[in-house]
């Protein structure tokens, strides 16, 4: 009986491990990564990386949020962000 129980536990453990590895591969694939035969995780080259390599530094006015300027969006209006804070002024200032 003890051998059967340990065999069932071992097979259950292997099954769960196989499911976990499949889920891991799926999640890594969604992130654009894959594992090598030695177990190292590497990023797959994607179109986003190629696009980022093609980008050049923007000269002139740029958005402080997205860092894009008139070079890539010449028809868009750049927004202006300001920091404002209410404060009480003395009577004669």
Coordinates of N, CA and C in Angstrom, one line a residue:
X1 N 0.8 -1.2 0.0 CA 0.0 0.0 0.0 C 0.9 1.3 0.0
X2 N 1.9 1.2 0.8 CA 2.8 2.4 0.9 C 3.5 2.7 -0.5
X3 N 3.9 1.7 -1.2 CA 4.5 1.9 -2.5 C 3.5 2.5 -3.5
X4 N 2.2 2.1 -3.5 CA 1.2 2.6 -4.4 C 1.0 4.1 -4.1
X5 N 0.9 4.4 -2.8 CA 0.6 5.8 -2.4 C 1.8 6.7 -2.8
X6 N 3.0 6.2 -2.6 CA 4.2 7.0 -3.0 C 4.3 7.2 -4.5
X7 N 3.9 6.1 -5.2 CA 3.9 6.2 -6.7 C 2.8 7.2 -7.2
X8 N 1.6 7.2 -6.6 CA 0.6 8.1 -6.9 C 1.0 9.6 -6.6
X9 N 1.6 9.8 -5.5 CA 2.1 11.1 -5.1 C 3.2 11.6 -6.1
X10 N 4.1 10.7 -6.4 CA 5.2 11.1 -7.4 C 4.6 11.4 -8.7
X11 N 3.6 10.6 -9.2 CA 3.0 10.9 -10.5 C 2.2 12.2 -10.5
X12 N 1.6 12.5 -9.3 CA 0.8 13.8 -9.2 C 1.8 14.9 -9.2
X13 N 2.9 14.8 -8.5 CA 3.9 15.8 -8.5 C 4.5 16.1 -9.9
X14 N 4.8 15.0 -10.7 CA 5.3 15.2 -12.0 C 4.2 15.9 -12.9
X15 N 3.0 15.5 -12.7 CA 1.9 16.1 -13.5 C 1.8 17.6 -13.3
X16 N 1.8 18.0 -12.0 CA 1.7 19.4 -11.6 C 3.0 20.2 -12.1
X17 N 4.1 19.5 -12.1 CA 5.3 20.2 -12.6 C 5.2 20.4 -14.1
X18 N 4.7 19.4 -14.8 CA 4.5 19.5 -16.2 C 3.6 20.7 -16.6
X19 N 2.4 20.8 -15.8 CA 1.5 21.8 -16.0 C 2.1 23.2 -15.7
X20 N 2.9 23.3 -14.7 CA 3.5 24.5 -14.3 C 4.5 25.0 -15.3
X21 N 5.3 24.0 -15.9 CA 6.2 24.4 -16.9 C 5.5 24.9 -18.2
X22 N 4.4 24.2 -18.5 CA 3.6 24.7 -19.7 C 3.1 26.1 -19.5
X23 N 2.6 26.4 -18.3 CA 2.1 27.7 -18.0 C 3.2 28.7 -18.1
X24 N 4.4 28.3 -17.6 CA 5.6 29.2 -17.6 C 6.0 29.6 -19.0
X25 N 6.0 28.5 -19.9 CA 6.3 28.8 -21.3 C 5.3 29.7 -21.9
X26 N 4.0 29.5 -21.6 CA 3.0 30.3 -22.2 C 3.1 31.8 -21.7
X27 N 3.4 32.0 -20.4 CA 3.6 33.4 -19.9 C 4.8 34.0 -20.5
X28 N 5.9 33.3 -20.6 CA 7.1 33.8 -21.2 C 6.9 34.2 -22.7
X29 N 6.2 33.3 -23.4 CA 5.8 33.6 -24.8 C 5.0 34.9 -24.9
X30 N 4.1 35.1 -24.0 CA 3.3 36.3 -24.0 C 4.2 37.6 -23.8
X31 N 5.3 37.4 -23.0 CA 6.2 38.5 -22.7 C 7.3 38.7 -23.8
X32 N 7.3 37.8 -24.8 CA 8.3 37.8 -25.8 C 9.6 37.2 -25.4
X33 N 9.5 36.2 -24.5 CA 10.7 35.6 -24.1 C 10.6 34.1 -24.3
X34 N 11.8 33.4 -24.2 CA 11.8 32.0 -24.3 C 12.9 31.4 -23.5
X35 N 12.9 30.1 -23.2 CA 14.0 29.5 -22.4 C 14.9 28.7 -23.4
X36 N 16.1 28.7 -23.0 CA 17.1 27.8 -23.8 C 17.1 26.4 -23.2
X37 N 17.8 25.6 -23.9 CA 17.9 24.2 -23.4 C 18.6 24.1 -22.0
X38 N 19.4 25.1 -21.7 CA 20.1 25.1 -20.4 C 19.2 25.7 -19.3
X39 N 18.1 26.3 -19.7 CA 17.2 26.9 -18.7 C 17.3 28.4 -18.6
X40 N 18.2 29.0 -19.4 CA 18.3 30.5 -19.3 C 17.1 31.1 -20.1
X41 N 16.7 32.3 -19.6 CA 15.6 33.0 -20.2 C 16.2 34.1 -21.1
X42 N 15.8 34.1 -22.4 CA 16.2 35.1 -23.3 C 15.0 35.8 -23.9
X43 N 15.2 37.0 -24.3 CA 14.2 37.8 -25.0 C 14.3 37.6 -26.5
X44 N 13.1 37.3 -27.1 CA 13.0 37.2 -28.6 C 13.1 38.5 -29.2
X45 N 13.8 38.7 -30.3 CA 13.7 40.0 -31.0 C 12.3 40.3 -31.5
X46 N 11.8 41.4 -31.2 CA 10.4 41.7 -31.7 C 10.4 43.0 -32.5
X47 N 9.3 43.3 -33.1 CA 9.2 44.4 -34.0 C 9.3 45.7 -33.1
X48 N 8.9 45.7 -31.9 CA 9.0 46.9 -31.0 C 10.4 47.2 -30.8
X49 N 11.3 46.2 -30.6 CA 12.7 46.5 -30.4 C 13.3 47.0 -31.6
X50 N 12.9 46.5 -32.8 CA 13.4 47.1 -34.0 C 13.0 48.5 -34.2
X51 N 11.8 48.8 -33.9 CA 11.3 50.2 -34.0 C 12.0 51.1 -33.0
X52 N 12.3 50.6 -31.8 CA 13.0 51.5 -30.8 C 14.5 51.7 -31.3
X53 N 15.1 50.8 -32.0 CA 16.4 51.0 -32.5 C 16.4 52.1 -33.6
X54 N 15.3 52.2 -34.4 CA 15.2 53.1 -35.4 C 15.0 54.5 -34.9
X55 N 14.5 54.7 -33.7 CA 14.2 56.0 -33.2 C 15.5 56.8 -32.9
X56 N 15.4 58.1 -33.2 CA 16.6 58.9 -33.0 C 16.2 59.9 -31.9
X57 N 17.2 60.5 -31.3 CA 16.9 61.5 -30.3 C 16.2 62.7 -30.9
X58 N 15.2 63.2 -30.2 CA 14.4 64.3 -30.6 C 15.1 65.6 -30.2
X59 N 15.2 66.5 -31.2 CA 15.8 67.8 -30.9 C 14.7 68.8 -30.8
X60 N 14.8 69.8 -30.0 CA 13.8 70.8 -29.9 C 12.8 70.5 -28.7
X61 N 11.6 71.0 -28.9 CA 10.6 70.8 -27.9 C 10.1 69.3 -27.9
X62 N 10.0 68.7 -26.7 CA 9.5 67.4 -26.5 C 8.5 67.3 -25.4
X63 N 7.6 66.3 -25.5 CA 6.7 66.1 -24.4 C 7.4 65.5 -23.2
X64 N 7.1 66.0 -22.0 CA 7.8 65.4 -20.8 C 7.3 64.1 -20.4
X65 N 6.1 63.6 -20.9 CA 5.6 62.3 -20.6 C 6.1 61.3 -21.6
X66 N 5.8 61.5 -22.9 CA 6.1 60.4 -23.9 C 7.5 60.7 -24.6
X67 N 8.1 61.8 -24.4 CA 9.4 62.2 -25.0 C 9.3 62.3 -26.5
X68 N 8.2 62.5 -27.0 CA 8.1 62.7 -28.5 C 7.8 64.2 -28.8
X69 N 8.3 64.6 -29.9 CA 8.1 66.0 -30.3 C 7.5 66.1 -31.7
X70 N 7.9 67.3 -32.3 CA 7.3 67.6 -33.6 C 7.9 66.8 -34.7
X71 N 9.0 66.1 -34.5 CA 9.6 65.3 -35.6 C 8.7 64.1 -36.0
X72 N 8.1 63.4 -35.0 CA 7.3 62.3 -35.3 C 5.8 62.6 -35.4
X73 N 5.4 63.7 -34.8 CA 4.0 64.1 -34.8 C 3.9 65.6 -35.2
X74 N 4.2 66.0 -36.4 CA 4.3 67.4 -36.7 C 2.9 68.1 -36.6
X75 N 1.8 67.4 -36.8 CA 0.5 68.1 -36.8 C -0.1 68.1 -35.4
X76 N 0.5 67.4 -34.4 CA -0.1 67.4 -33.0 C 0.4 68.6 -32.2
X77 N -0.5 69.0 -31.3 CA -0.1 70.1 -30.5 C 0.5 69.5 -29.2
X78 N 1.7 70.0 -28.8 CA 2.3 69.6 -27.6 C 1.6 70.2 -26.4
X79 N 1.4 69.5 -25.4 CA 0.7 70.0 -24.2 C 1.7 70.7 -23.3
X80 N 1.2 71.5 -22.5 CA 2.1 72.2 -21.5 C 1.6 71.9 -20.1
X81 N 2.4 71.3 -19.3 CA 2.1 71.0 -17.9 C 2.7 72.0 -16.9
X82 N 1.9 72.4 -16.0 CA 2.4 73.3 -15.0 C 2.1 72.8 -13.6
X83 N 2.9 73.2 -12.6 CA 2.7 72.9 -11.2 C 2.2 74.2 -10.6
X84 N 1.0 74.1 -10.0 CA 0.4 75.2 -9.4 C 0.0 74.9 -7.9
X85 N 0.2 75.8 -7.1 CA -0.1 75.6 -5.7 C -0.7 76.9 -5.1
X86 N -1.8 76.7 -4.4 CA -2.4 77.9 -3.8 C -1.6 78.3 -2.6
X87 N -1.5 79.6 -2.4 CA -0.8 80.1 -1.2 C -1.4 81.4 -0.8
X88 N -1.4 81.7 0.4 CA -2.0 83.0 0.9 C -0.9 84.1 0.8
X89 N -1.3 85.2 0.1 CA -0.4 86.3 0.0 C -0.7 87.3 1.1
X90 N 0.3 88.0 1.5 CA 0.1 89.1 2.5 C -0.6 90.2 1.8
X91 N -1.2 91.1 2.5 CA -2.0 92.2 2.0 C -1.3 93.1 1.0
X92 N 0.0 93.4 1.3 CA 0.7 94.4 0.5 C 1.8 93.8 -0.5
X93 N 1.6 92.6 -0.8 CA 2.6 92.0 -1.8 C 2.1 92.1 -3.2

